[in-house]
Every structure is written in C-alpha cells, then in structure tokens.
Coordinates of C-alpha atoms and ligand atoms in Angstrom, one line a residue:
M687 CA -175.2 148.0 50.6
F688 CA -174.1 148.2 54.4
D689 CA -170.9 149.8 53.6
E690 CA -171.4 152.7 55.6
I691 CA -169.2 153.7 58.7
I692 CA -171.1 153.4 61.5
Y693 CA -171.2 155.1 64.9
S694 CA -171.6 152.7 67.6
P695 CA -169.3 154.2 70.3
I696 CA -168.5 152.6 73.8
E697 CA -169.5 155.3 76.6
K698 CA -169.0 154.7 80.6
L699 CA -172.1 154.7 82.5
H700 CA -171.5 156.7 86.0
F701 CA -173.5 155.2 88.6
A702 CA -172.9 154.8 92.3
E703 CA -173.8 151.2 92.5
F704 CA -171.2 150.4 90.1
E705 CA -168.4 152.7 91.8
N706 CA -169.3 151.1 95.4
A707 CA -169.0 147.6 93.7
Q708 CA -165.8 148.4 92.2
L709 CA -167.0 147.7 88.8
E710 CA -166.4 149.9 85.3
V711 CA -169.4 149.3 83.4
F712 CA -169.7 150.2 79.6
I713 CA -172.3 150.8 77.0
K714 CA -171.7 150.2 73.4
R715 CA -174.3 152.3 71.4
D716 CA -175.8 150.1 68.9
D717 CA -178.6 152.1 69.0
L718 CA -176.9 155.2 67.3
I719 CA -176.2 153.1 64.4
H720 CA -179.5 154.2 62.8
P721 CA -183.0 155.4 63.8
F722 CA -185.1 152.7 62.3
I723 CA -182.6 150.1 61.3
S724 CA -181.7 150.1 64.8
G725 CA -178.9 148.3 66.8
N726 CA -178.7 144.5 65.8
K727 CA -181.4 144.7 63.2
W728 CA -178.5 146.7 61.0
R729 CA -176.0 143.8 61.8
K730 CA -178.8 141.0 61.3
L731 CA -179.6 142.2 58.0
K732 CA -176.2 143.2 56.7
F733 CA -175.3 139.7 55.2
T734 CA -178.9 138.5 54.9
L735 CA -179.7 141.4 52.3
R736 CA -176.0 141.0 50.8
E737 CA -176.9 137.6 50.3
A738 CA -180.4 138.5 48.6
K739 CA -178.8 140.7 46.6
S740 CA -176.3 138.3 45.1
Q741 CA -178.9 136.1 44.3
H742 CA -180.6 139.0 42.2
K743 CA -183.7 138.7 44.9
N744 CA -185.3 142.4 44.9
H745 CA -188.3 141.4 46.9
L746 CA -187.7 141.0 50.7
V747 CA -190.6 138.8 52.2
T748 CA -190.5 138.8 56.1
F749 CA -192.5 138.2 59.6
G750 CA -193.1 139.8 62.8
G751 CA -195.4 141.1 65.4
A752 CA -197.4 144.3 65.4
Y753 CA -194.6 146.2 67.2
S754 CA -191.6 144.7 65.4
N755 CA -188.4 146.2 65.2
H756 CA -187.7 143.8 62.4
L757 CA -190.5 144.7 60.3
L758 CA -189.5 148.7 60.6
A759 CA -185.8 147.9 60.4
C760 CA -186.6 145.9 56.7
A761 CA -188.9 148.3 55.5
C762 CA -186.5 151.1 56.1
A763 CA -183.6 149.1 54.4
G764 CA -185.6 148.2 51.5
A765 CA -186.3 151.6 50.6
K766 CA -182.6 152.4 51.3
W767 CA -181.3 149.8 49.0
G768 CA -183.7 149.1 46.5
F769 CA -186.0 146.1 47.6
K770 CA -189.6 146.0 47.4
T771 CA -190.8 144.6 50.8
T772 CA -193.9 142.5 52.2
G773 CA -194.1 142.1 55.8
W774 CA -196.3 139.3 57.6
V775 CA -197.9 140.8 60.7
R776 CA -199.2 138.2 63.6
G777 CA -202.5 138.2 64.3
D778 CA -205.7 140.3 63.3
E779 CA -205.2 143.4 61.1
T780 CA -204.6 146.3 63.3
N781 CA -202.8 149.7 62.8
N782 CA -200.1 151.4 65.2
Y783 CA -197.1 153.8 64.5
M784 CA -194.9 151.3 64.1
L785 CA -196.7 149.6 61.2
N786 CA -197.5 153.2 59.8
L787 CA -193.9 153.8 59.9
A788 CA -193.2 150.5 57.8
R789 CA -195.7 151.7 55.2
W790 CA -194.2 154.7 54.7
F791 CA -191.0 152.9 53.6
G792 CA -193.0 151.4 51.3
M793 CA -193.7 148.1 52.8
N794 CA -196.7 146.1 52.1
L795 CA -198.2 144.6 55.1
R796 CA -200.4 141.8 55.3
F797 CA -201.8 139.8 58.2
C798 CA -202.1 136.2 59.0
D799 CA -203.7 134.4 61.8
R800 CA -201.6 133.0 64.8
T801 CA -201.7 129.7 63.8
A802 CA -200.9 130.2 60.4
Y803 CA -197.8 132.2 61.5
K804 CA -196.4 129.7 63.3
N805 CA -195.6 127.9 59.5
R806 CA -194.1 131.0 58.0
K807 CA -192.2 128.6 55.3
D808 CA -195.8 127.6 54.4
I809 CA -197.0 131.1 54.2
F810 CA -193.9 132.1 51.9
E811 CA -194.7 129.0 49.9
K812 CA -198.5 129.5 49.3
H813 CA -198.2 133.1 48.7
H814 CA -194.8 133.9 47.0
A815 CA -193.4 130.9 45.3
N816 CA -194.6 131.9 42.0
D817 CA -192.4 135.2 42.4
A818 CA -189.0 134.4 41.5
S819 CA -187.8 137.8 43.1
A820 CA -189.0 136.9 46.7
Y821 CA -186.6 136.2 49.3
F822 CA -187.7 134.7 52.6
I823 CA -186.5 136.7 56.0
D824 CA -187.6 134.5 59.0
E825 CA -189.1 136.7 62.2
G826 CA -186.3 138.8 64.0
G827 CA -184.0 138.6 61.0
A828 CA -183.1 135.3 62.9
G829 CA -180.1 132.8 61.2
Y830 CA -176.9 132.0 60.5
L831 CA -176.1 134.9 58.4
A832 CA -177.6 137.4 61.2
A833 CA -175.4 136.0 63.7
K834 CA -172.4 136.5 61.7
G835 CA -173.1 140.0 61.2
C836 CA -173.2 140.4 65.0
E837 CA -169.7 138.5 65.4
E838 CA -168.7 142.1 64.3
I839 CA -169.4 143.5 67.2
A840 CA -166.5 141.8 68.9
H841 CA -164.3 143.4 66.4
E842 CA -165.2 146.8 67.2
V843 CA -163.9 146.6 70.7
S844 CA -160.7 147.2 72.1
G845 CA -159.1 146.1 75.5
F846 CA -160.6 143.4 77.7
Y847 CA -164.0 143.0 79.4
N848 CA -164.7 140.2 82.0
H849 CA -168.5 140.5 81.0
V850 CA -170.1 141.2 77.9
I851 CA -174.1 141.4 78.0
C852 CA -176.6 141.5 75.5
S853 CA -180.7 141.2 75.8
V854 CA -182.3 137.9 74.0
G855 CA -184.8 137.3 71.6
T856 CA -184.4 134.6 69.3
G857 CA -181.0 134.3 70.4
T858 CA -179.3 135.2 67.4
T859 CA -177.4 138.2 68.8
F860 CA -176.3 136.6 71.8
V861 CA -174.9 133.7 69.7
G862 CA -172.9 136.1 67.3
L863 CA -171.6 138.2 70.0
A864 CA -170.5 135.0 72.0
S865 CA -168.9 133.4 68.9
G866 CA -167.2 136.8 68.0
F867 CA -165.8 137.3 71.6
H868 CA -164.6 133.8 72.3
K869 CA -162.5 133.9 69.0
L870 CA -160.8 137.7 70.3
Y871 CA -161.3 137.3 73.9
P872 CA -161.5 134.0 74.9
G873 CA -161.9 134.8 78.7
T874 CA -164.9 136.8 78.3
T875 CA -167.7 135.7 79.4
V876 CA -171.0 136.5 77.6
H877 CA -174.6 136.9 79.3
G878 CA -177.7 136.9 77.6
V879 CA -180.9 138.3 79.4
L880 CA -184.0 136.5 78.2
S881 CA -186.8 138.7 77.2
H882 CA -189.5 136.1 77.6
K883 CA -190.2 132.7 79.1
S884 CA -190.1 130.5 76.2
S885 CA -187.2 128.5 74.8
T886 CA -184.9 130.0 72.1
D887 CA -183.1 129.2 68.8
I888 CA -180.0 129.2 70.5
P889 CA -179.3 125.3 70.7
A890 CA -179.8 125.1 66.6
L891 CA -177.6 128.3 66.5
K892 CA -174.9 126.9 68.8
S893 CA -174.2 123.9 66.5
V894 CA -173.1 126.1 63.6
F895 CA -171.4 128.4 66.1
P896 CA -169.2 125.9 68.2
E897 CA -167.0 128.9 69.5
A898 CA -170.3 130.0 71.1
L899 CA -170.5 126.8 73.7
N900 CA -168.2 128.0 76.2
N901 CA -168.3 130.9 78.5
T902 CA -171.8 131.9 78.0
L903 CA -174.6 132.3 80.7
L904 CA -178.2 132.9 80.1
W905 CA -180.1 134.9 82.9
S906 CA -183.8 133.7 82.8
E907 CA -185.5 135.6 85.9
Y908 CA -186.0 138.8 84.3
H909 CA -188.8 138.5 81.7
F910 CA -191.5 140.2 83.8
G911 CA -194.1 138.1 83.1
A912 CA -193.5 137.2 79.5
F913 CA -192.2 138.8 76.3
A914 CA -193.4 142.4 75.9
K915 CA -195.1 142.4 79.4
T916 CA -194.2 145.0 81.9
T917 CA -194.7 146.0 85.6
P918 CA -194.9 149.5 87.3
E919 CA -191.5 148.6 88.7
L920 CA -189.7 148.1 85.4
M921 CA -191.3 151.3 83.9
Q922 CA -190.0 153.3 86.9
F923 CA -186.4 151.6 86.3
I924 CA -186.7 152.7 82.7
Q925 CA -187.7 156.3 83.2
Q926 CA -184.9 156.7 86.3
F927 CA -182.4 155.2 84.1
A928 CA -183.2 157.7 81.4
A929 CA -183.2 160.3 83.7
A930 CA -179.8 159.7 85.2
S931 CA -177.9 158.8 82.3
G932 CA -179.6 160.2 78.9
I933 CA -180.1 156.8 77.5
I934 CA -183.3 155.4 76.4
V935 CA -183.8 151.9 76.8
D936 CA -187.0 149.9 75.5
Q937 CA -189.3 148.1 77.8
V938 CA -189.2 144.8 75.9
Y939 CA -185.6 144.5 75.9
E940 CA -183.1 146.7 76.4
G941 CA -184.7 148.0 79.7
K942 CA -185.0 144.3 81.0
M943 CA -181.3 143.9 80.1
M944 CA -180.5 146.9 82.3
Y945 CA -182.8 146.1 85.1
A946 CA -181.1 143.0 85.3
L947 CA -177.6 144.5 85.6
F948 CA -178.3 146.6 88.4
D949 CA -180.1 143.5 90.3
K950 CA -177.1 141.5 89.6
V951 CA -174.7 144.1 90.6
K952 CA -176.9 144.2 93.9
Q953 CA -176.6 140.6 94.5
G954 CA -172.8 140.9 94.5
F955 CA -172.7 138.6 91.1
F956 CA -169.5 140.4 90.0
N957 CA -166.1 140.5 91.2
P958 CA -164.6 143.7 92.1
G959 CA -162.2 145.1 89.5
D960 CA -164.6 143.6 86.7
R961 CA -165.1 145.5 83.5
I962 CA -168.4 145.1 82.2
L963 CA -169.7 146.0 78.8
L964 CA -173.4 146.0 77.8
I965 CA -174.8 145.9 74.1
H966 CA -177.4 148.4 73.4
S967 CA -179.3 146.5 70.7
G968 CA -181.6 149.6 69.7
G969 CA -185.5 149.5 69.6
T970 CA -186.1 152.8 71.1
M971 CA -189.0 153.2 69.0
G972 CA -190.8 150.8 70.8
L973 CA -190.9 152.8 74.1
L974 CA -193.2 155.5 72.4
S975 CA -195.8 152.8 72.6
M976 CA -196.2 153.4 76.4
M977 CA -196.1 157.2 76.1
V978 CA -199.8 157.6 74.9
Ligands
LIG1719 C1 -184.6 142.4 67.9 C2 -184.2 143.0 69.3 C3 -183.7 142.2 70.4 C4 -183.7 140.6 70.0 O1 -182.3 140.1 69.4 P1 -182.3 138.7 68.9 O2 -181.1 138.8 67.9 O3 -183.5 138.2 68.0 O4 -182.0 138.1 70.4 C5 -183.4 143.0 71.2 N1 -183.0 144.0 71.4 C6 -183.6 144.8 70.5 C7 -183.9 146.3 71.1 C8 -184.2 143.9 69.4 O5 -184.8 144.9 68.5

C-alpha cells in the first residue's frame, strides 16, 4: 500500500516577473501524483492508512465539507486498497460532482449539521463504536502521521532552495514540510499561505515537530475574504496563470498561494538570486465547481 513510485517532478516556472527580480522559481508537481488521491492527500494518507491496516481496521470513517478533496481521496484510496469508507459531510444533505465521485468509489456518505460536526469524535463514538473495524480519520486527514508523510517531500528535493512555499488548510502539510526541510536543509525558510482567516492546528502540531519551529513564516493576508471565498481578481489571475504556464491551480488553496507569490515578488520581498520552490498540493478537481 502506497508502495507505488510516485511522479512529482520539479519544473521551472518562466515568468518575466521572476526574471526581472532575478529569482528562480520552481514548482513541485504533487498535483500529478494521482487525479483523485491528489497532492498532499496522498502524502497525508500514506502512514495513516498503513497504521489502520496494521491494526486490522478495514473501515475508514472520515469527515469533510461538501467539496472536500480529502473525502474524495479517502474514497478512492479505500477502493484501491480494500477499505470500506464512510464520509461524514458537514451541513445539510446535498449533491455535487465531488460527492458523486466519492460515491462512485463506494464511499457511504452521511450528513450532519454544523454543530454536531464540531465534535467529530462524538459522531464516531455514537455511530461507529460497535464496529471493531472502524478507524477514525479526522477532517483533512490531519494529524501526526499525516505530517510525517509530508516530511517526505523534502527527501525528494535535491539542491538548495532559499524559500519553500505551500498553502495552508489545517497546517499539517506546512508543519511536515517545515520539519522535513529543517532536518535536511536548515537554511531554508518554509512559508505557509493561509487559505482562511481562522486559527490552525499548527501550534499543536509544532509541539510534536520541534524542528519545524524555526525558519517558518505564515502569510495571512491572502485568504480573499474567508475559506473557499474568491474574488473576480483571484479567478482572473488563476485563468491567466493557467494560460501562461499550462498548470491549473484551484481557487481554494493553490490559486491563493500562487497569487501570494506574485504579489510578494512585486513587493520586493525576496532577494535577487533567491531560489524558490512552490509545492503544488493538488486539488485541481475543485476548480470544476467554478466552471458550471
Ligand atoms: C487539503 C488541501 C490543502 C490543505 O492541506 P493542510 O495539510 O490541511 O494544510 C491544501 N491544498 C490542497 C489542494 C488540498 O487539497
């Protein structure tokens, strides 16, 4: 399980903005790892699902919003490696192509109101306590094992980058990435671009990854209003970026990260000669919601 050789090349981005600022900008294409177990979801599920298997749990119970990349990833991974899957969806019963895809991979979807959703452990206890095969995975796949999986990104990189940048939801990817880079490349600064205004799990995660405490920076000014909110400016940027690079970035996470990079370059945030590595954490399916 998760033994496949994954394809996540590092490509150079060619933009006049970068050349004029004397920057070299690269992108690690984790979005190419798998169409449905996309980007960081592959990395975050790797050790979690191995742990479930080792405990002989063959029923994954997990949580997410109605457009959750994580629910879809769990559904597909479950189908691929022989787990039954239940996905608890936050909010009123609804339907969309993401949930339908999850159903196609055999996920049993259940809905719960937003108040109940806050206590996900309680939902698990109430509905799955009698099922000895049930294994709890929190929303977004967040947790220690998930961060461990993201540490591996640093091992796939060769050469030195002054800055590594990723998008931040729960912050699991960011902390794992920071931990991995600071073990292998202590001089690298790892930047996280917040996709929302709320606080994150980062403080709790950092306590188990002390290596990740140093040389990290969170960019909090690029949430575009709130989680999953967009503006016409952001959507136009995403379209122009796709047309100029051949790379799709979604409007919830990676588009905000990419916008932030161009904005910081414009502000003169980086030093001439800096080498920058962006992590494309996938989520391309999410953009389809904007195309109907
Ligand atoms: C889930 C997801 C994130 C957020 O990752 P965290 O580890 O929760 O911070 C970022 N980008 C994409 C595309 C995602 O699907």
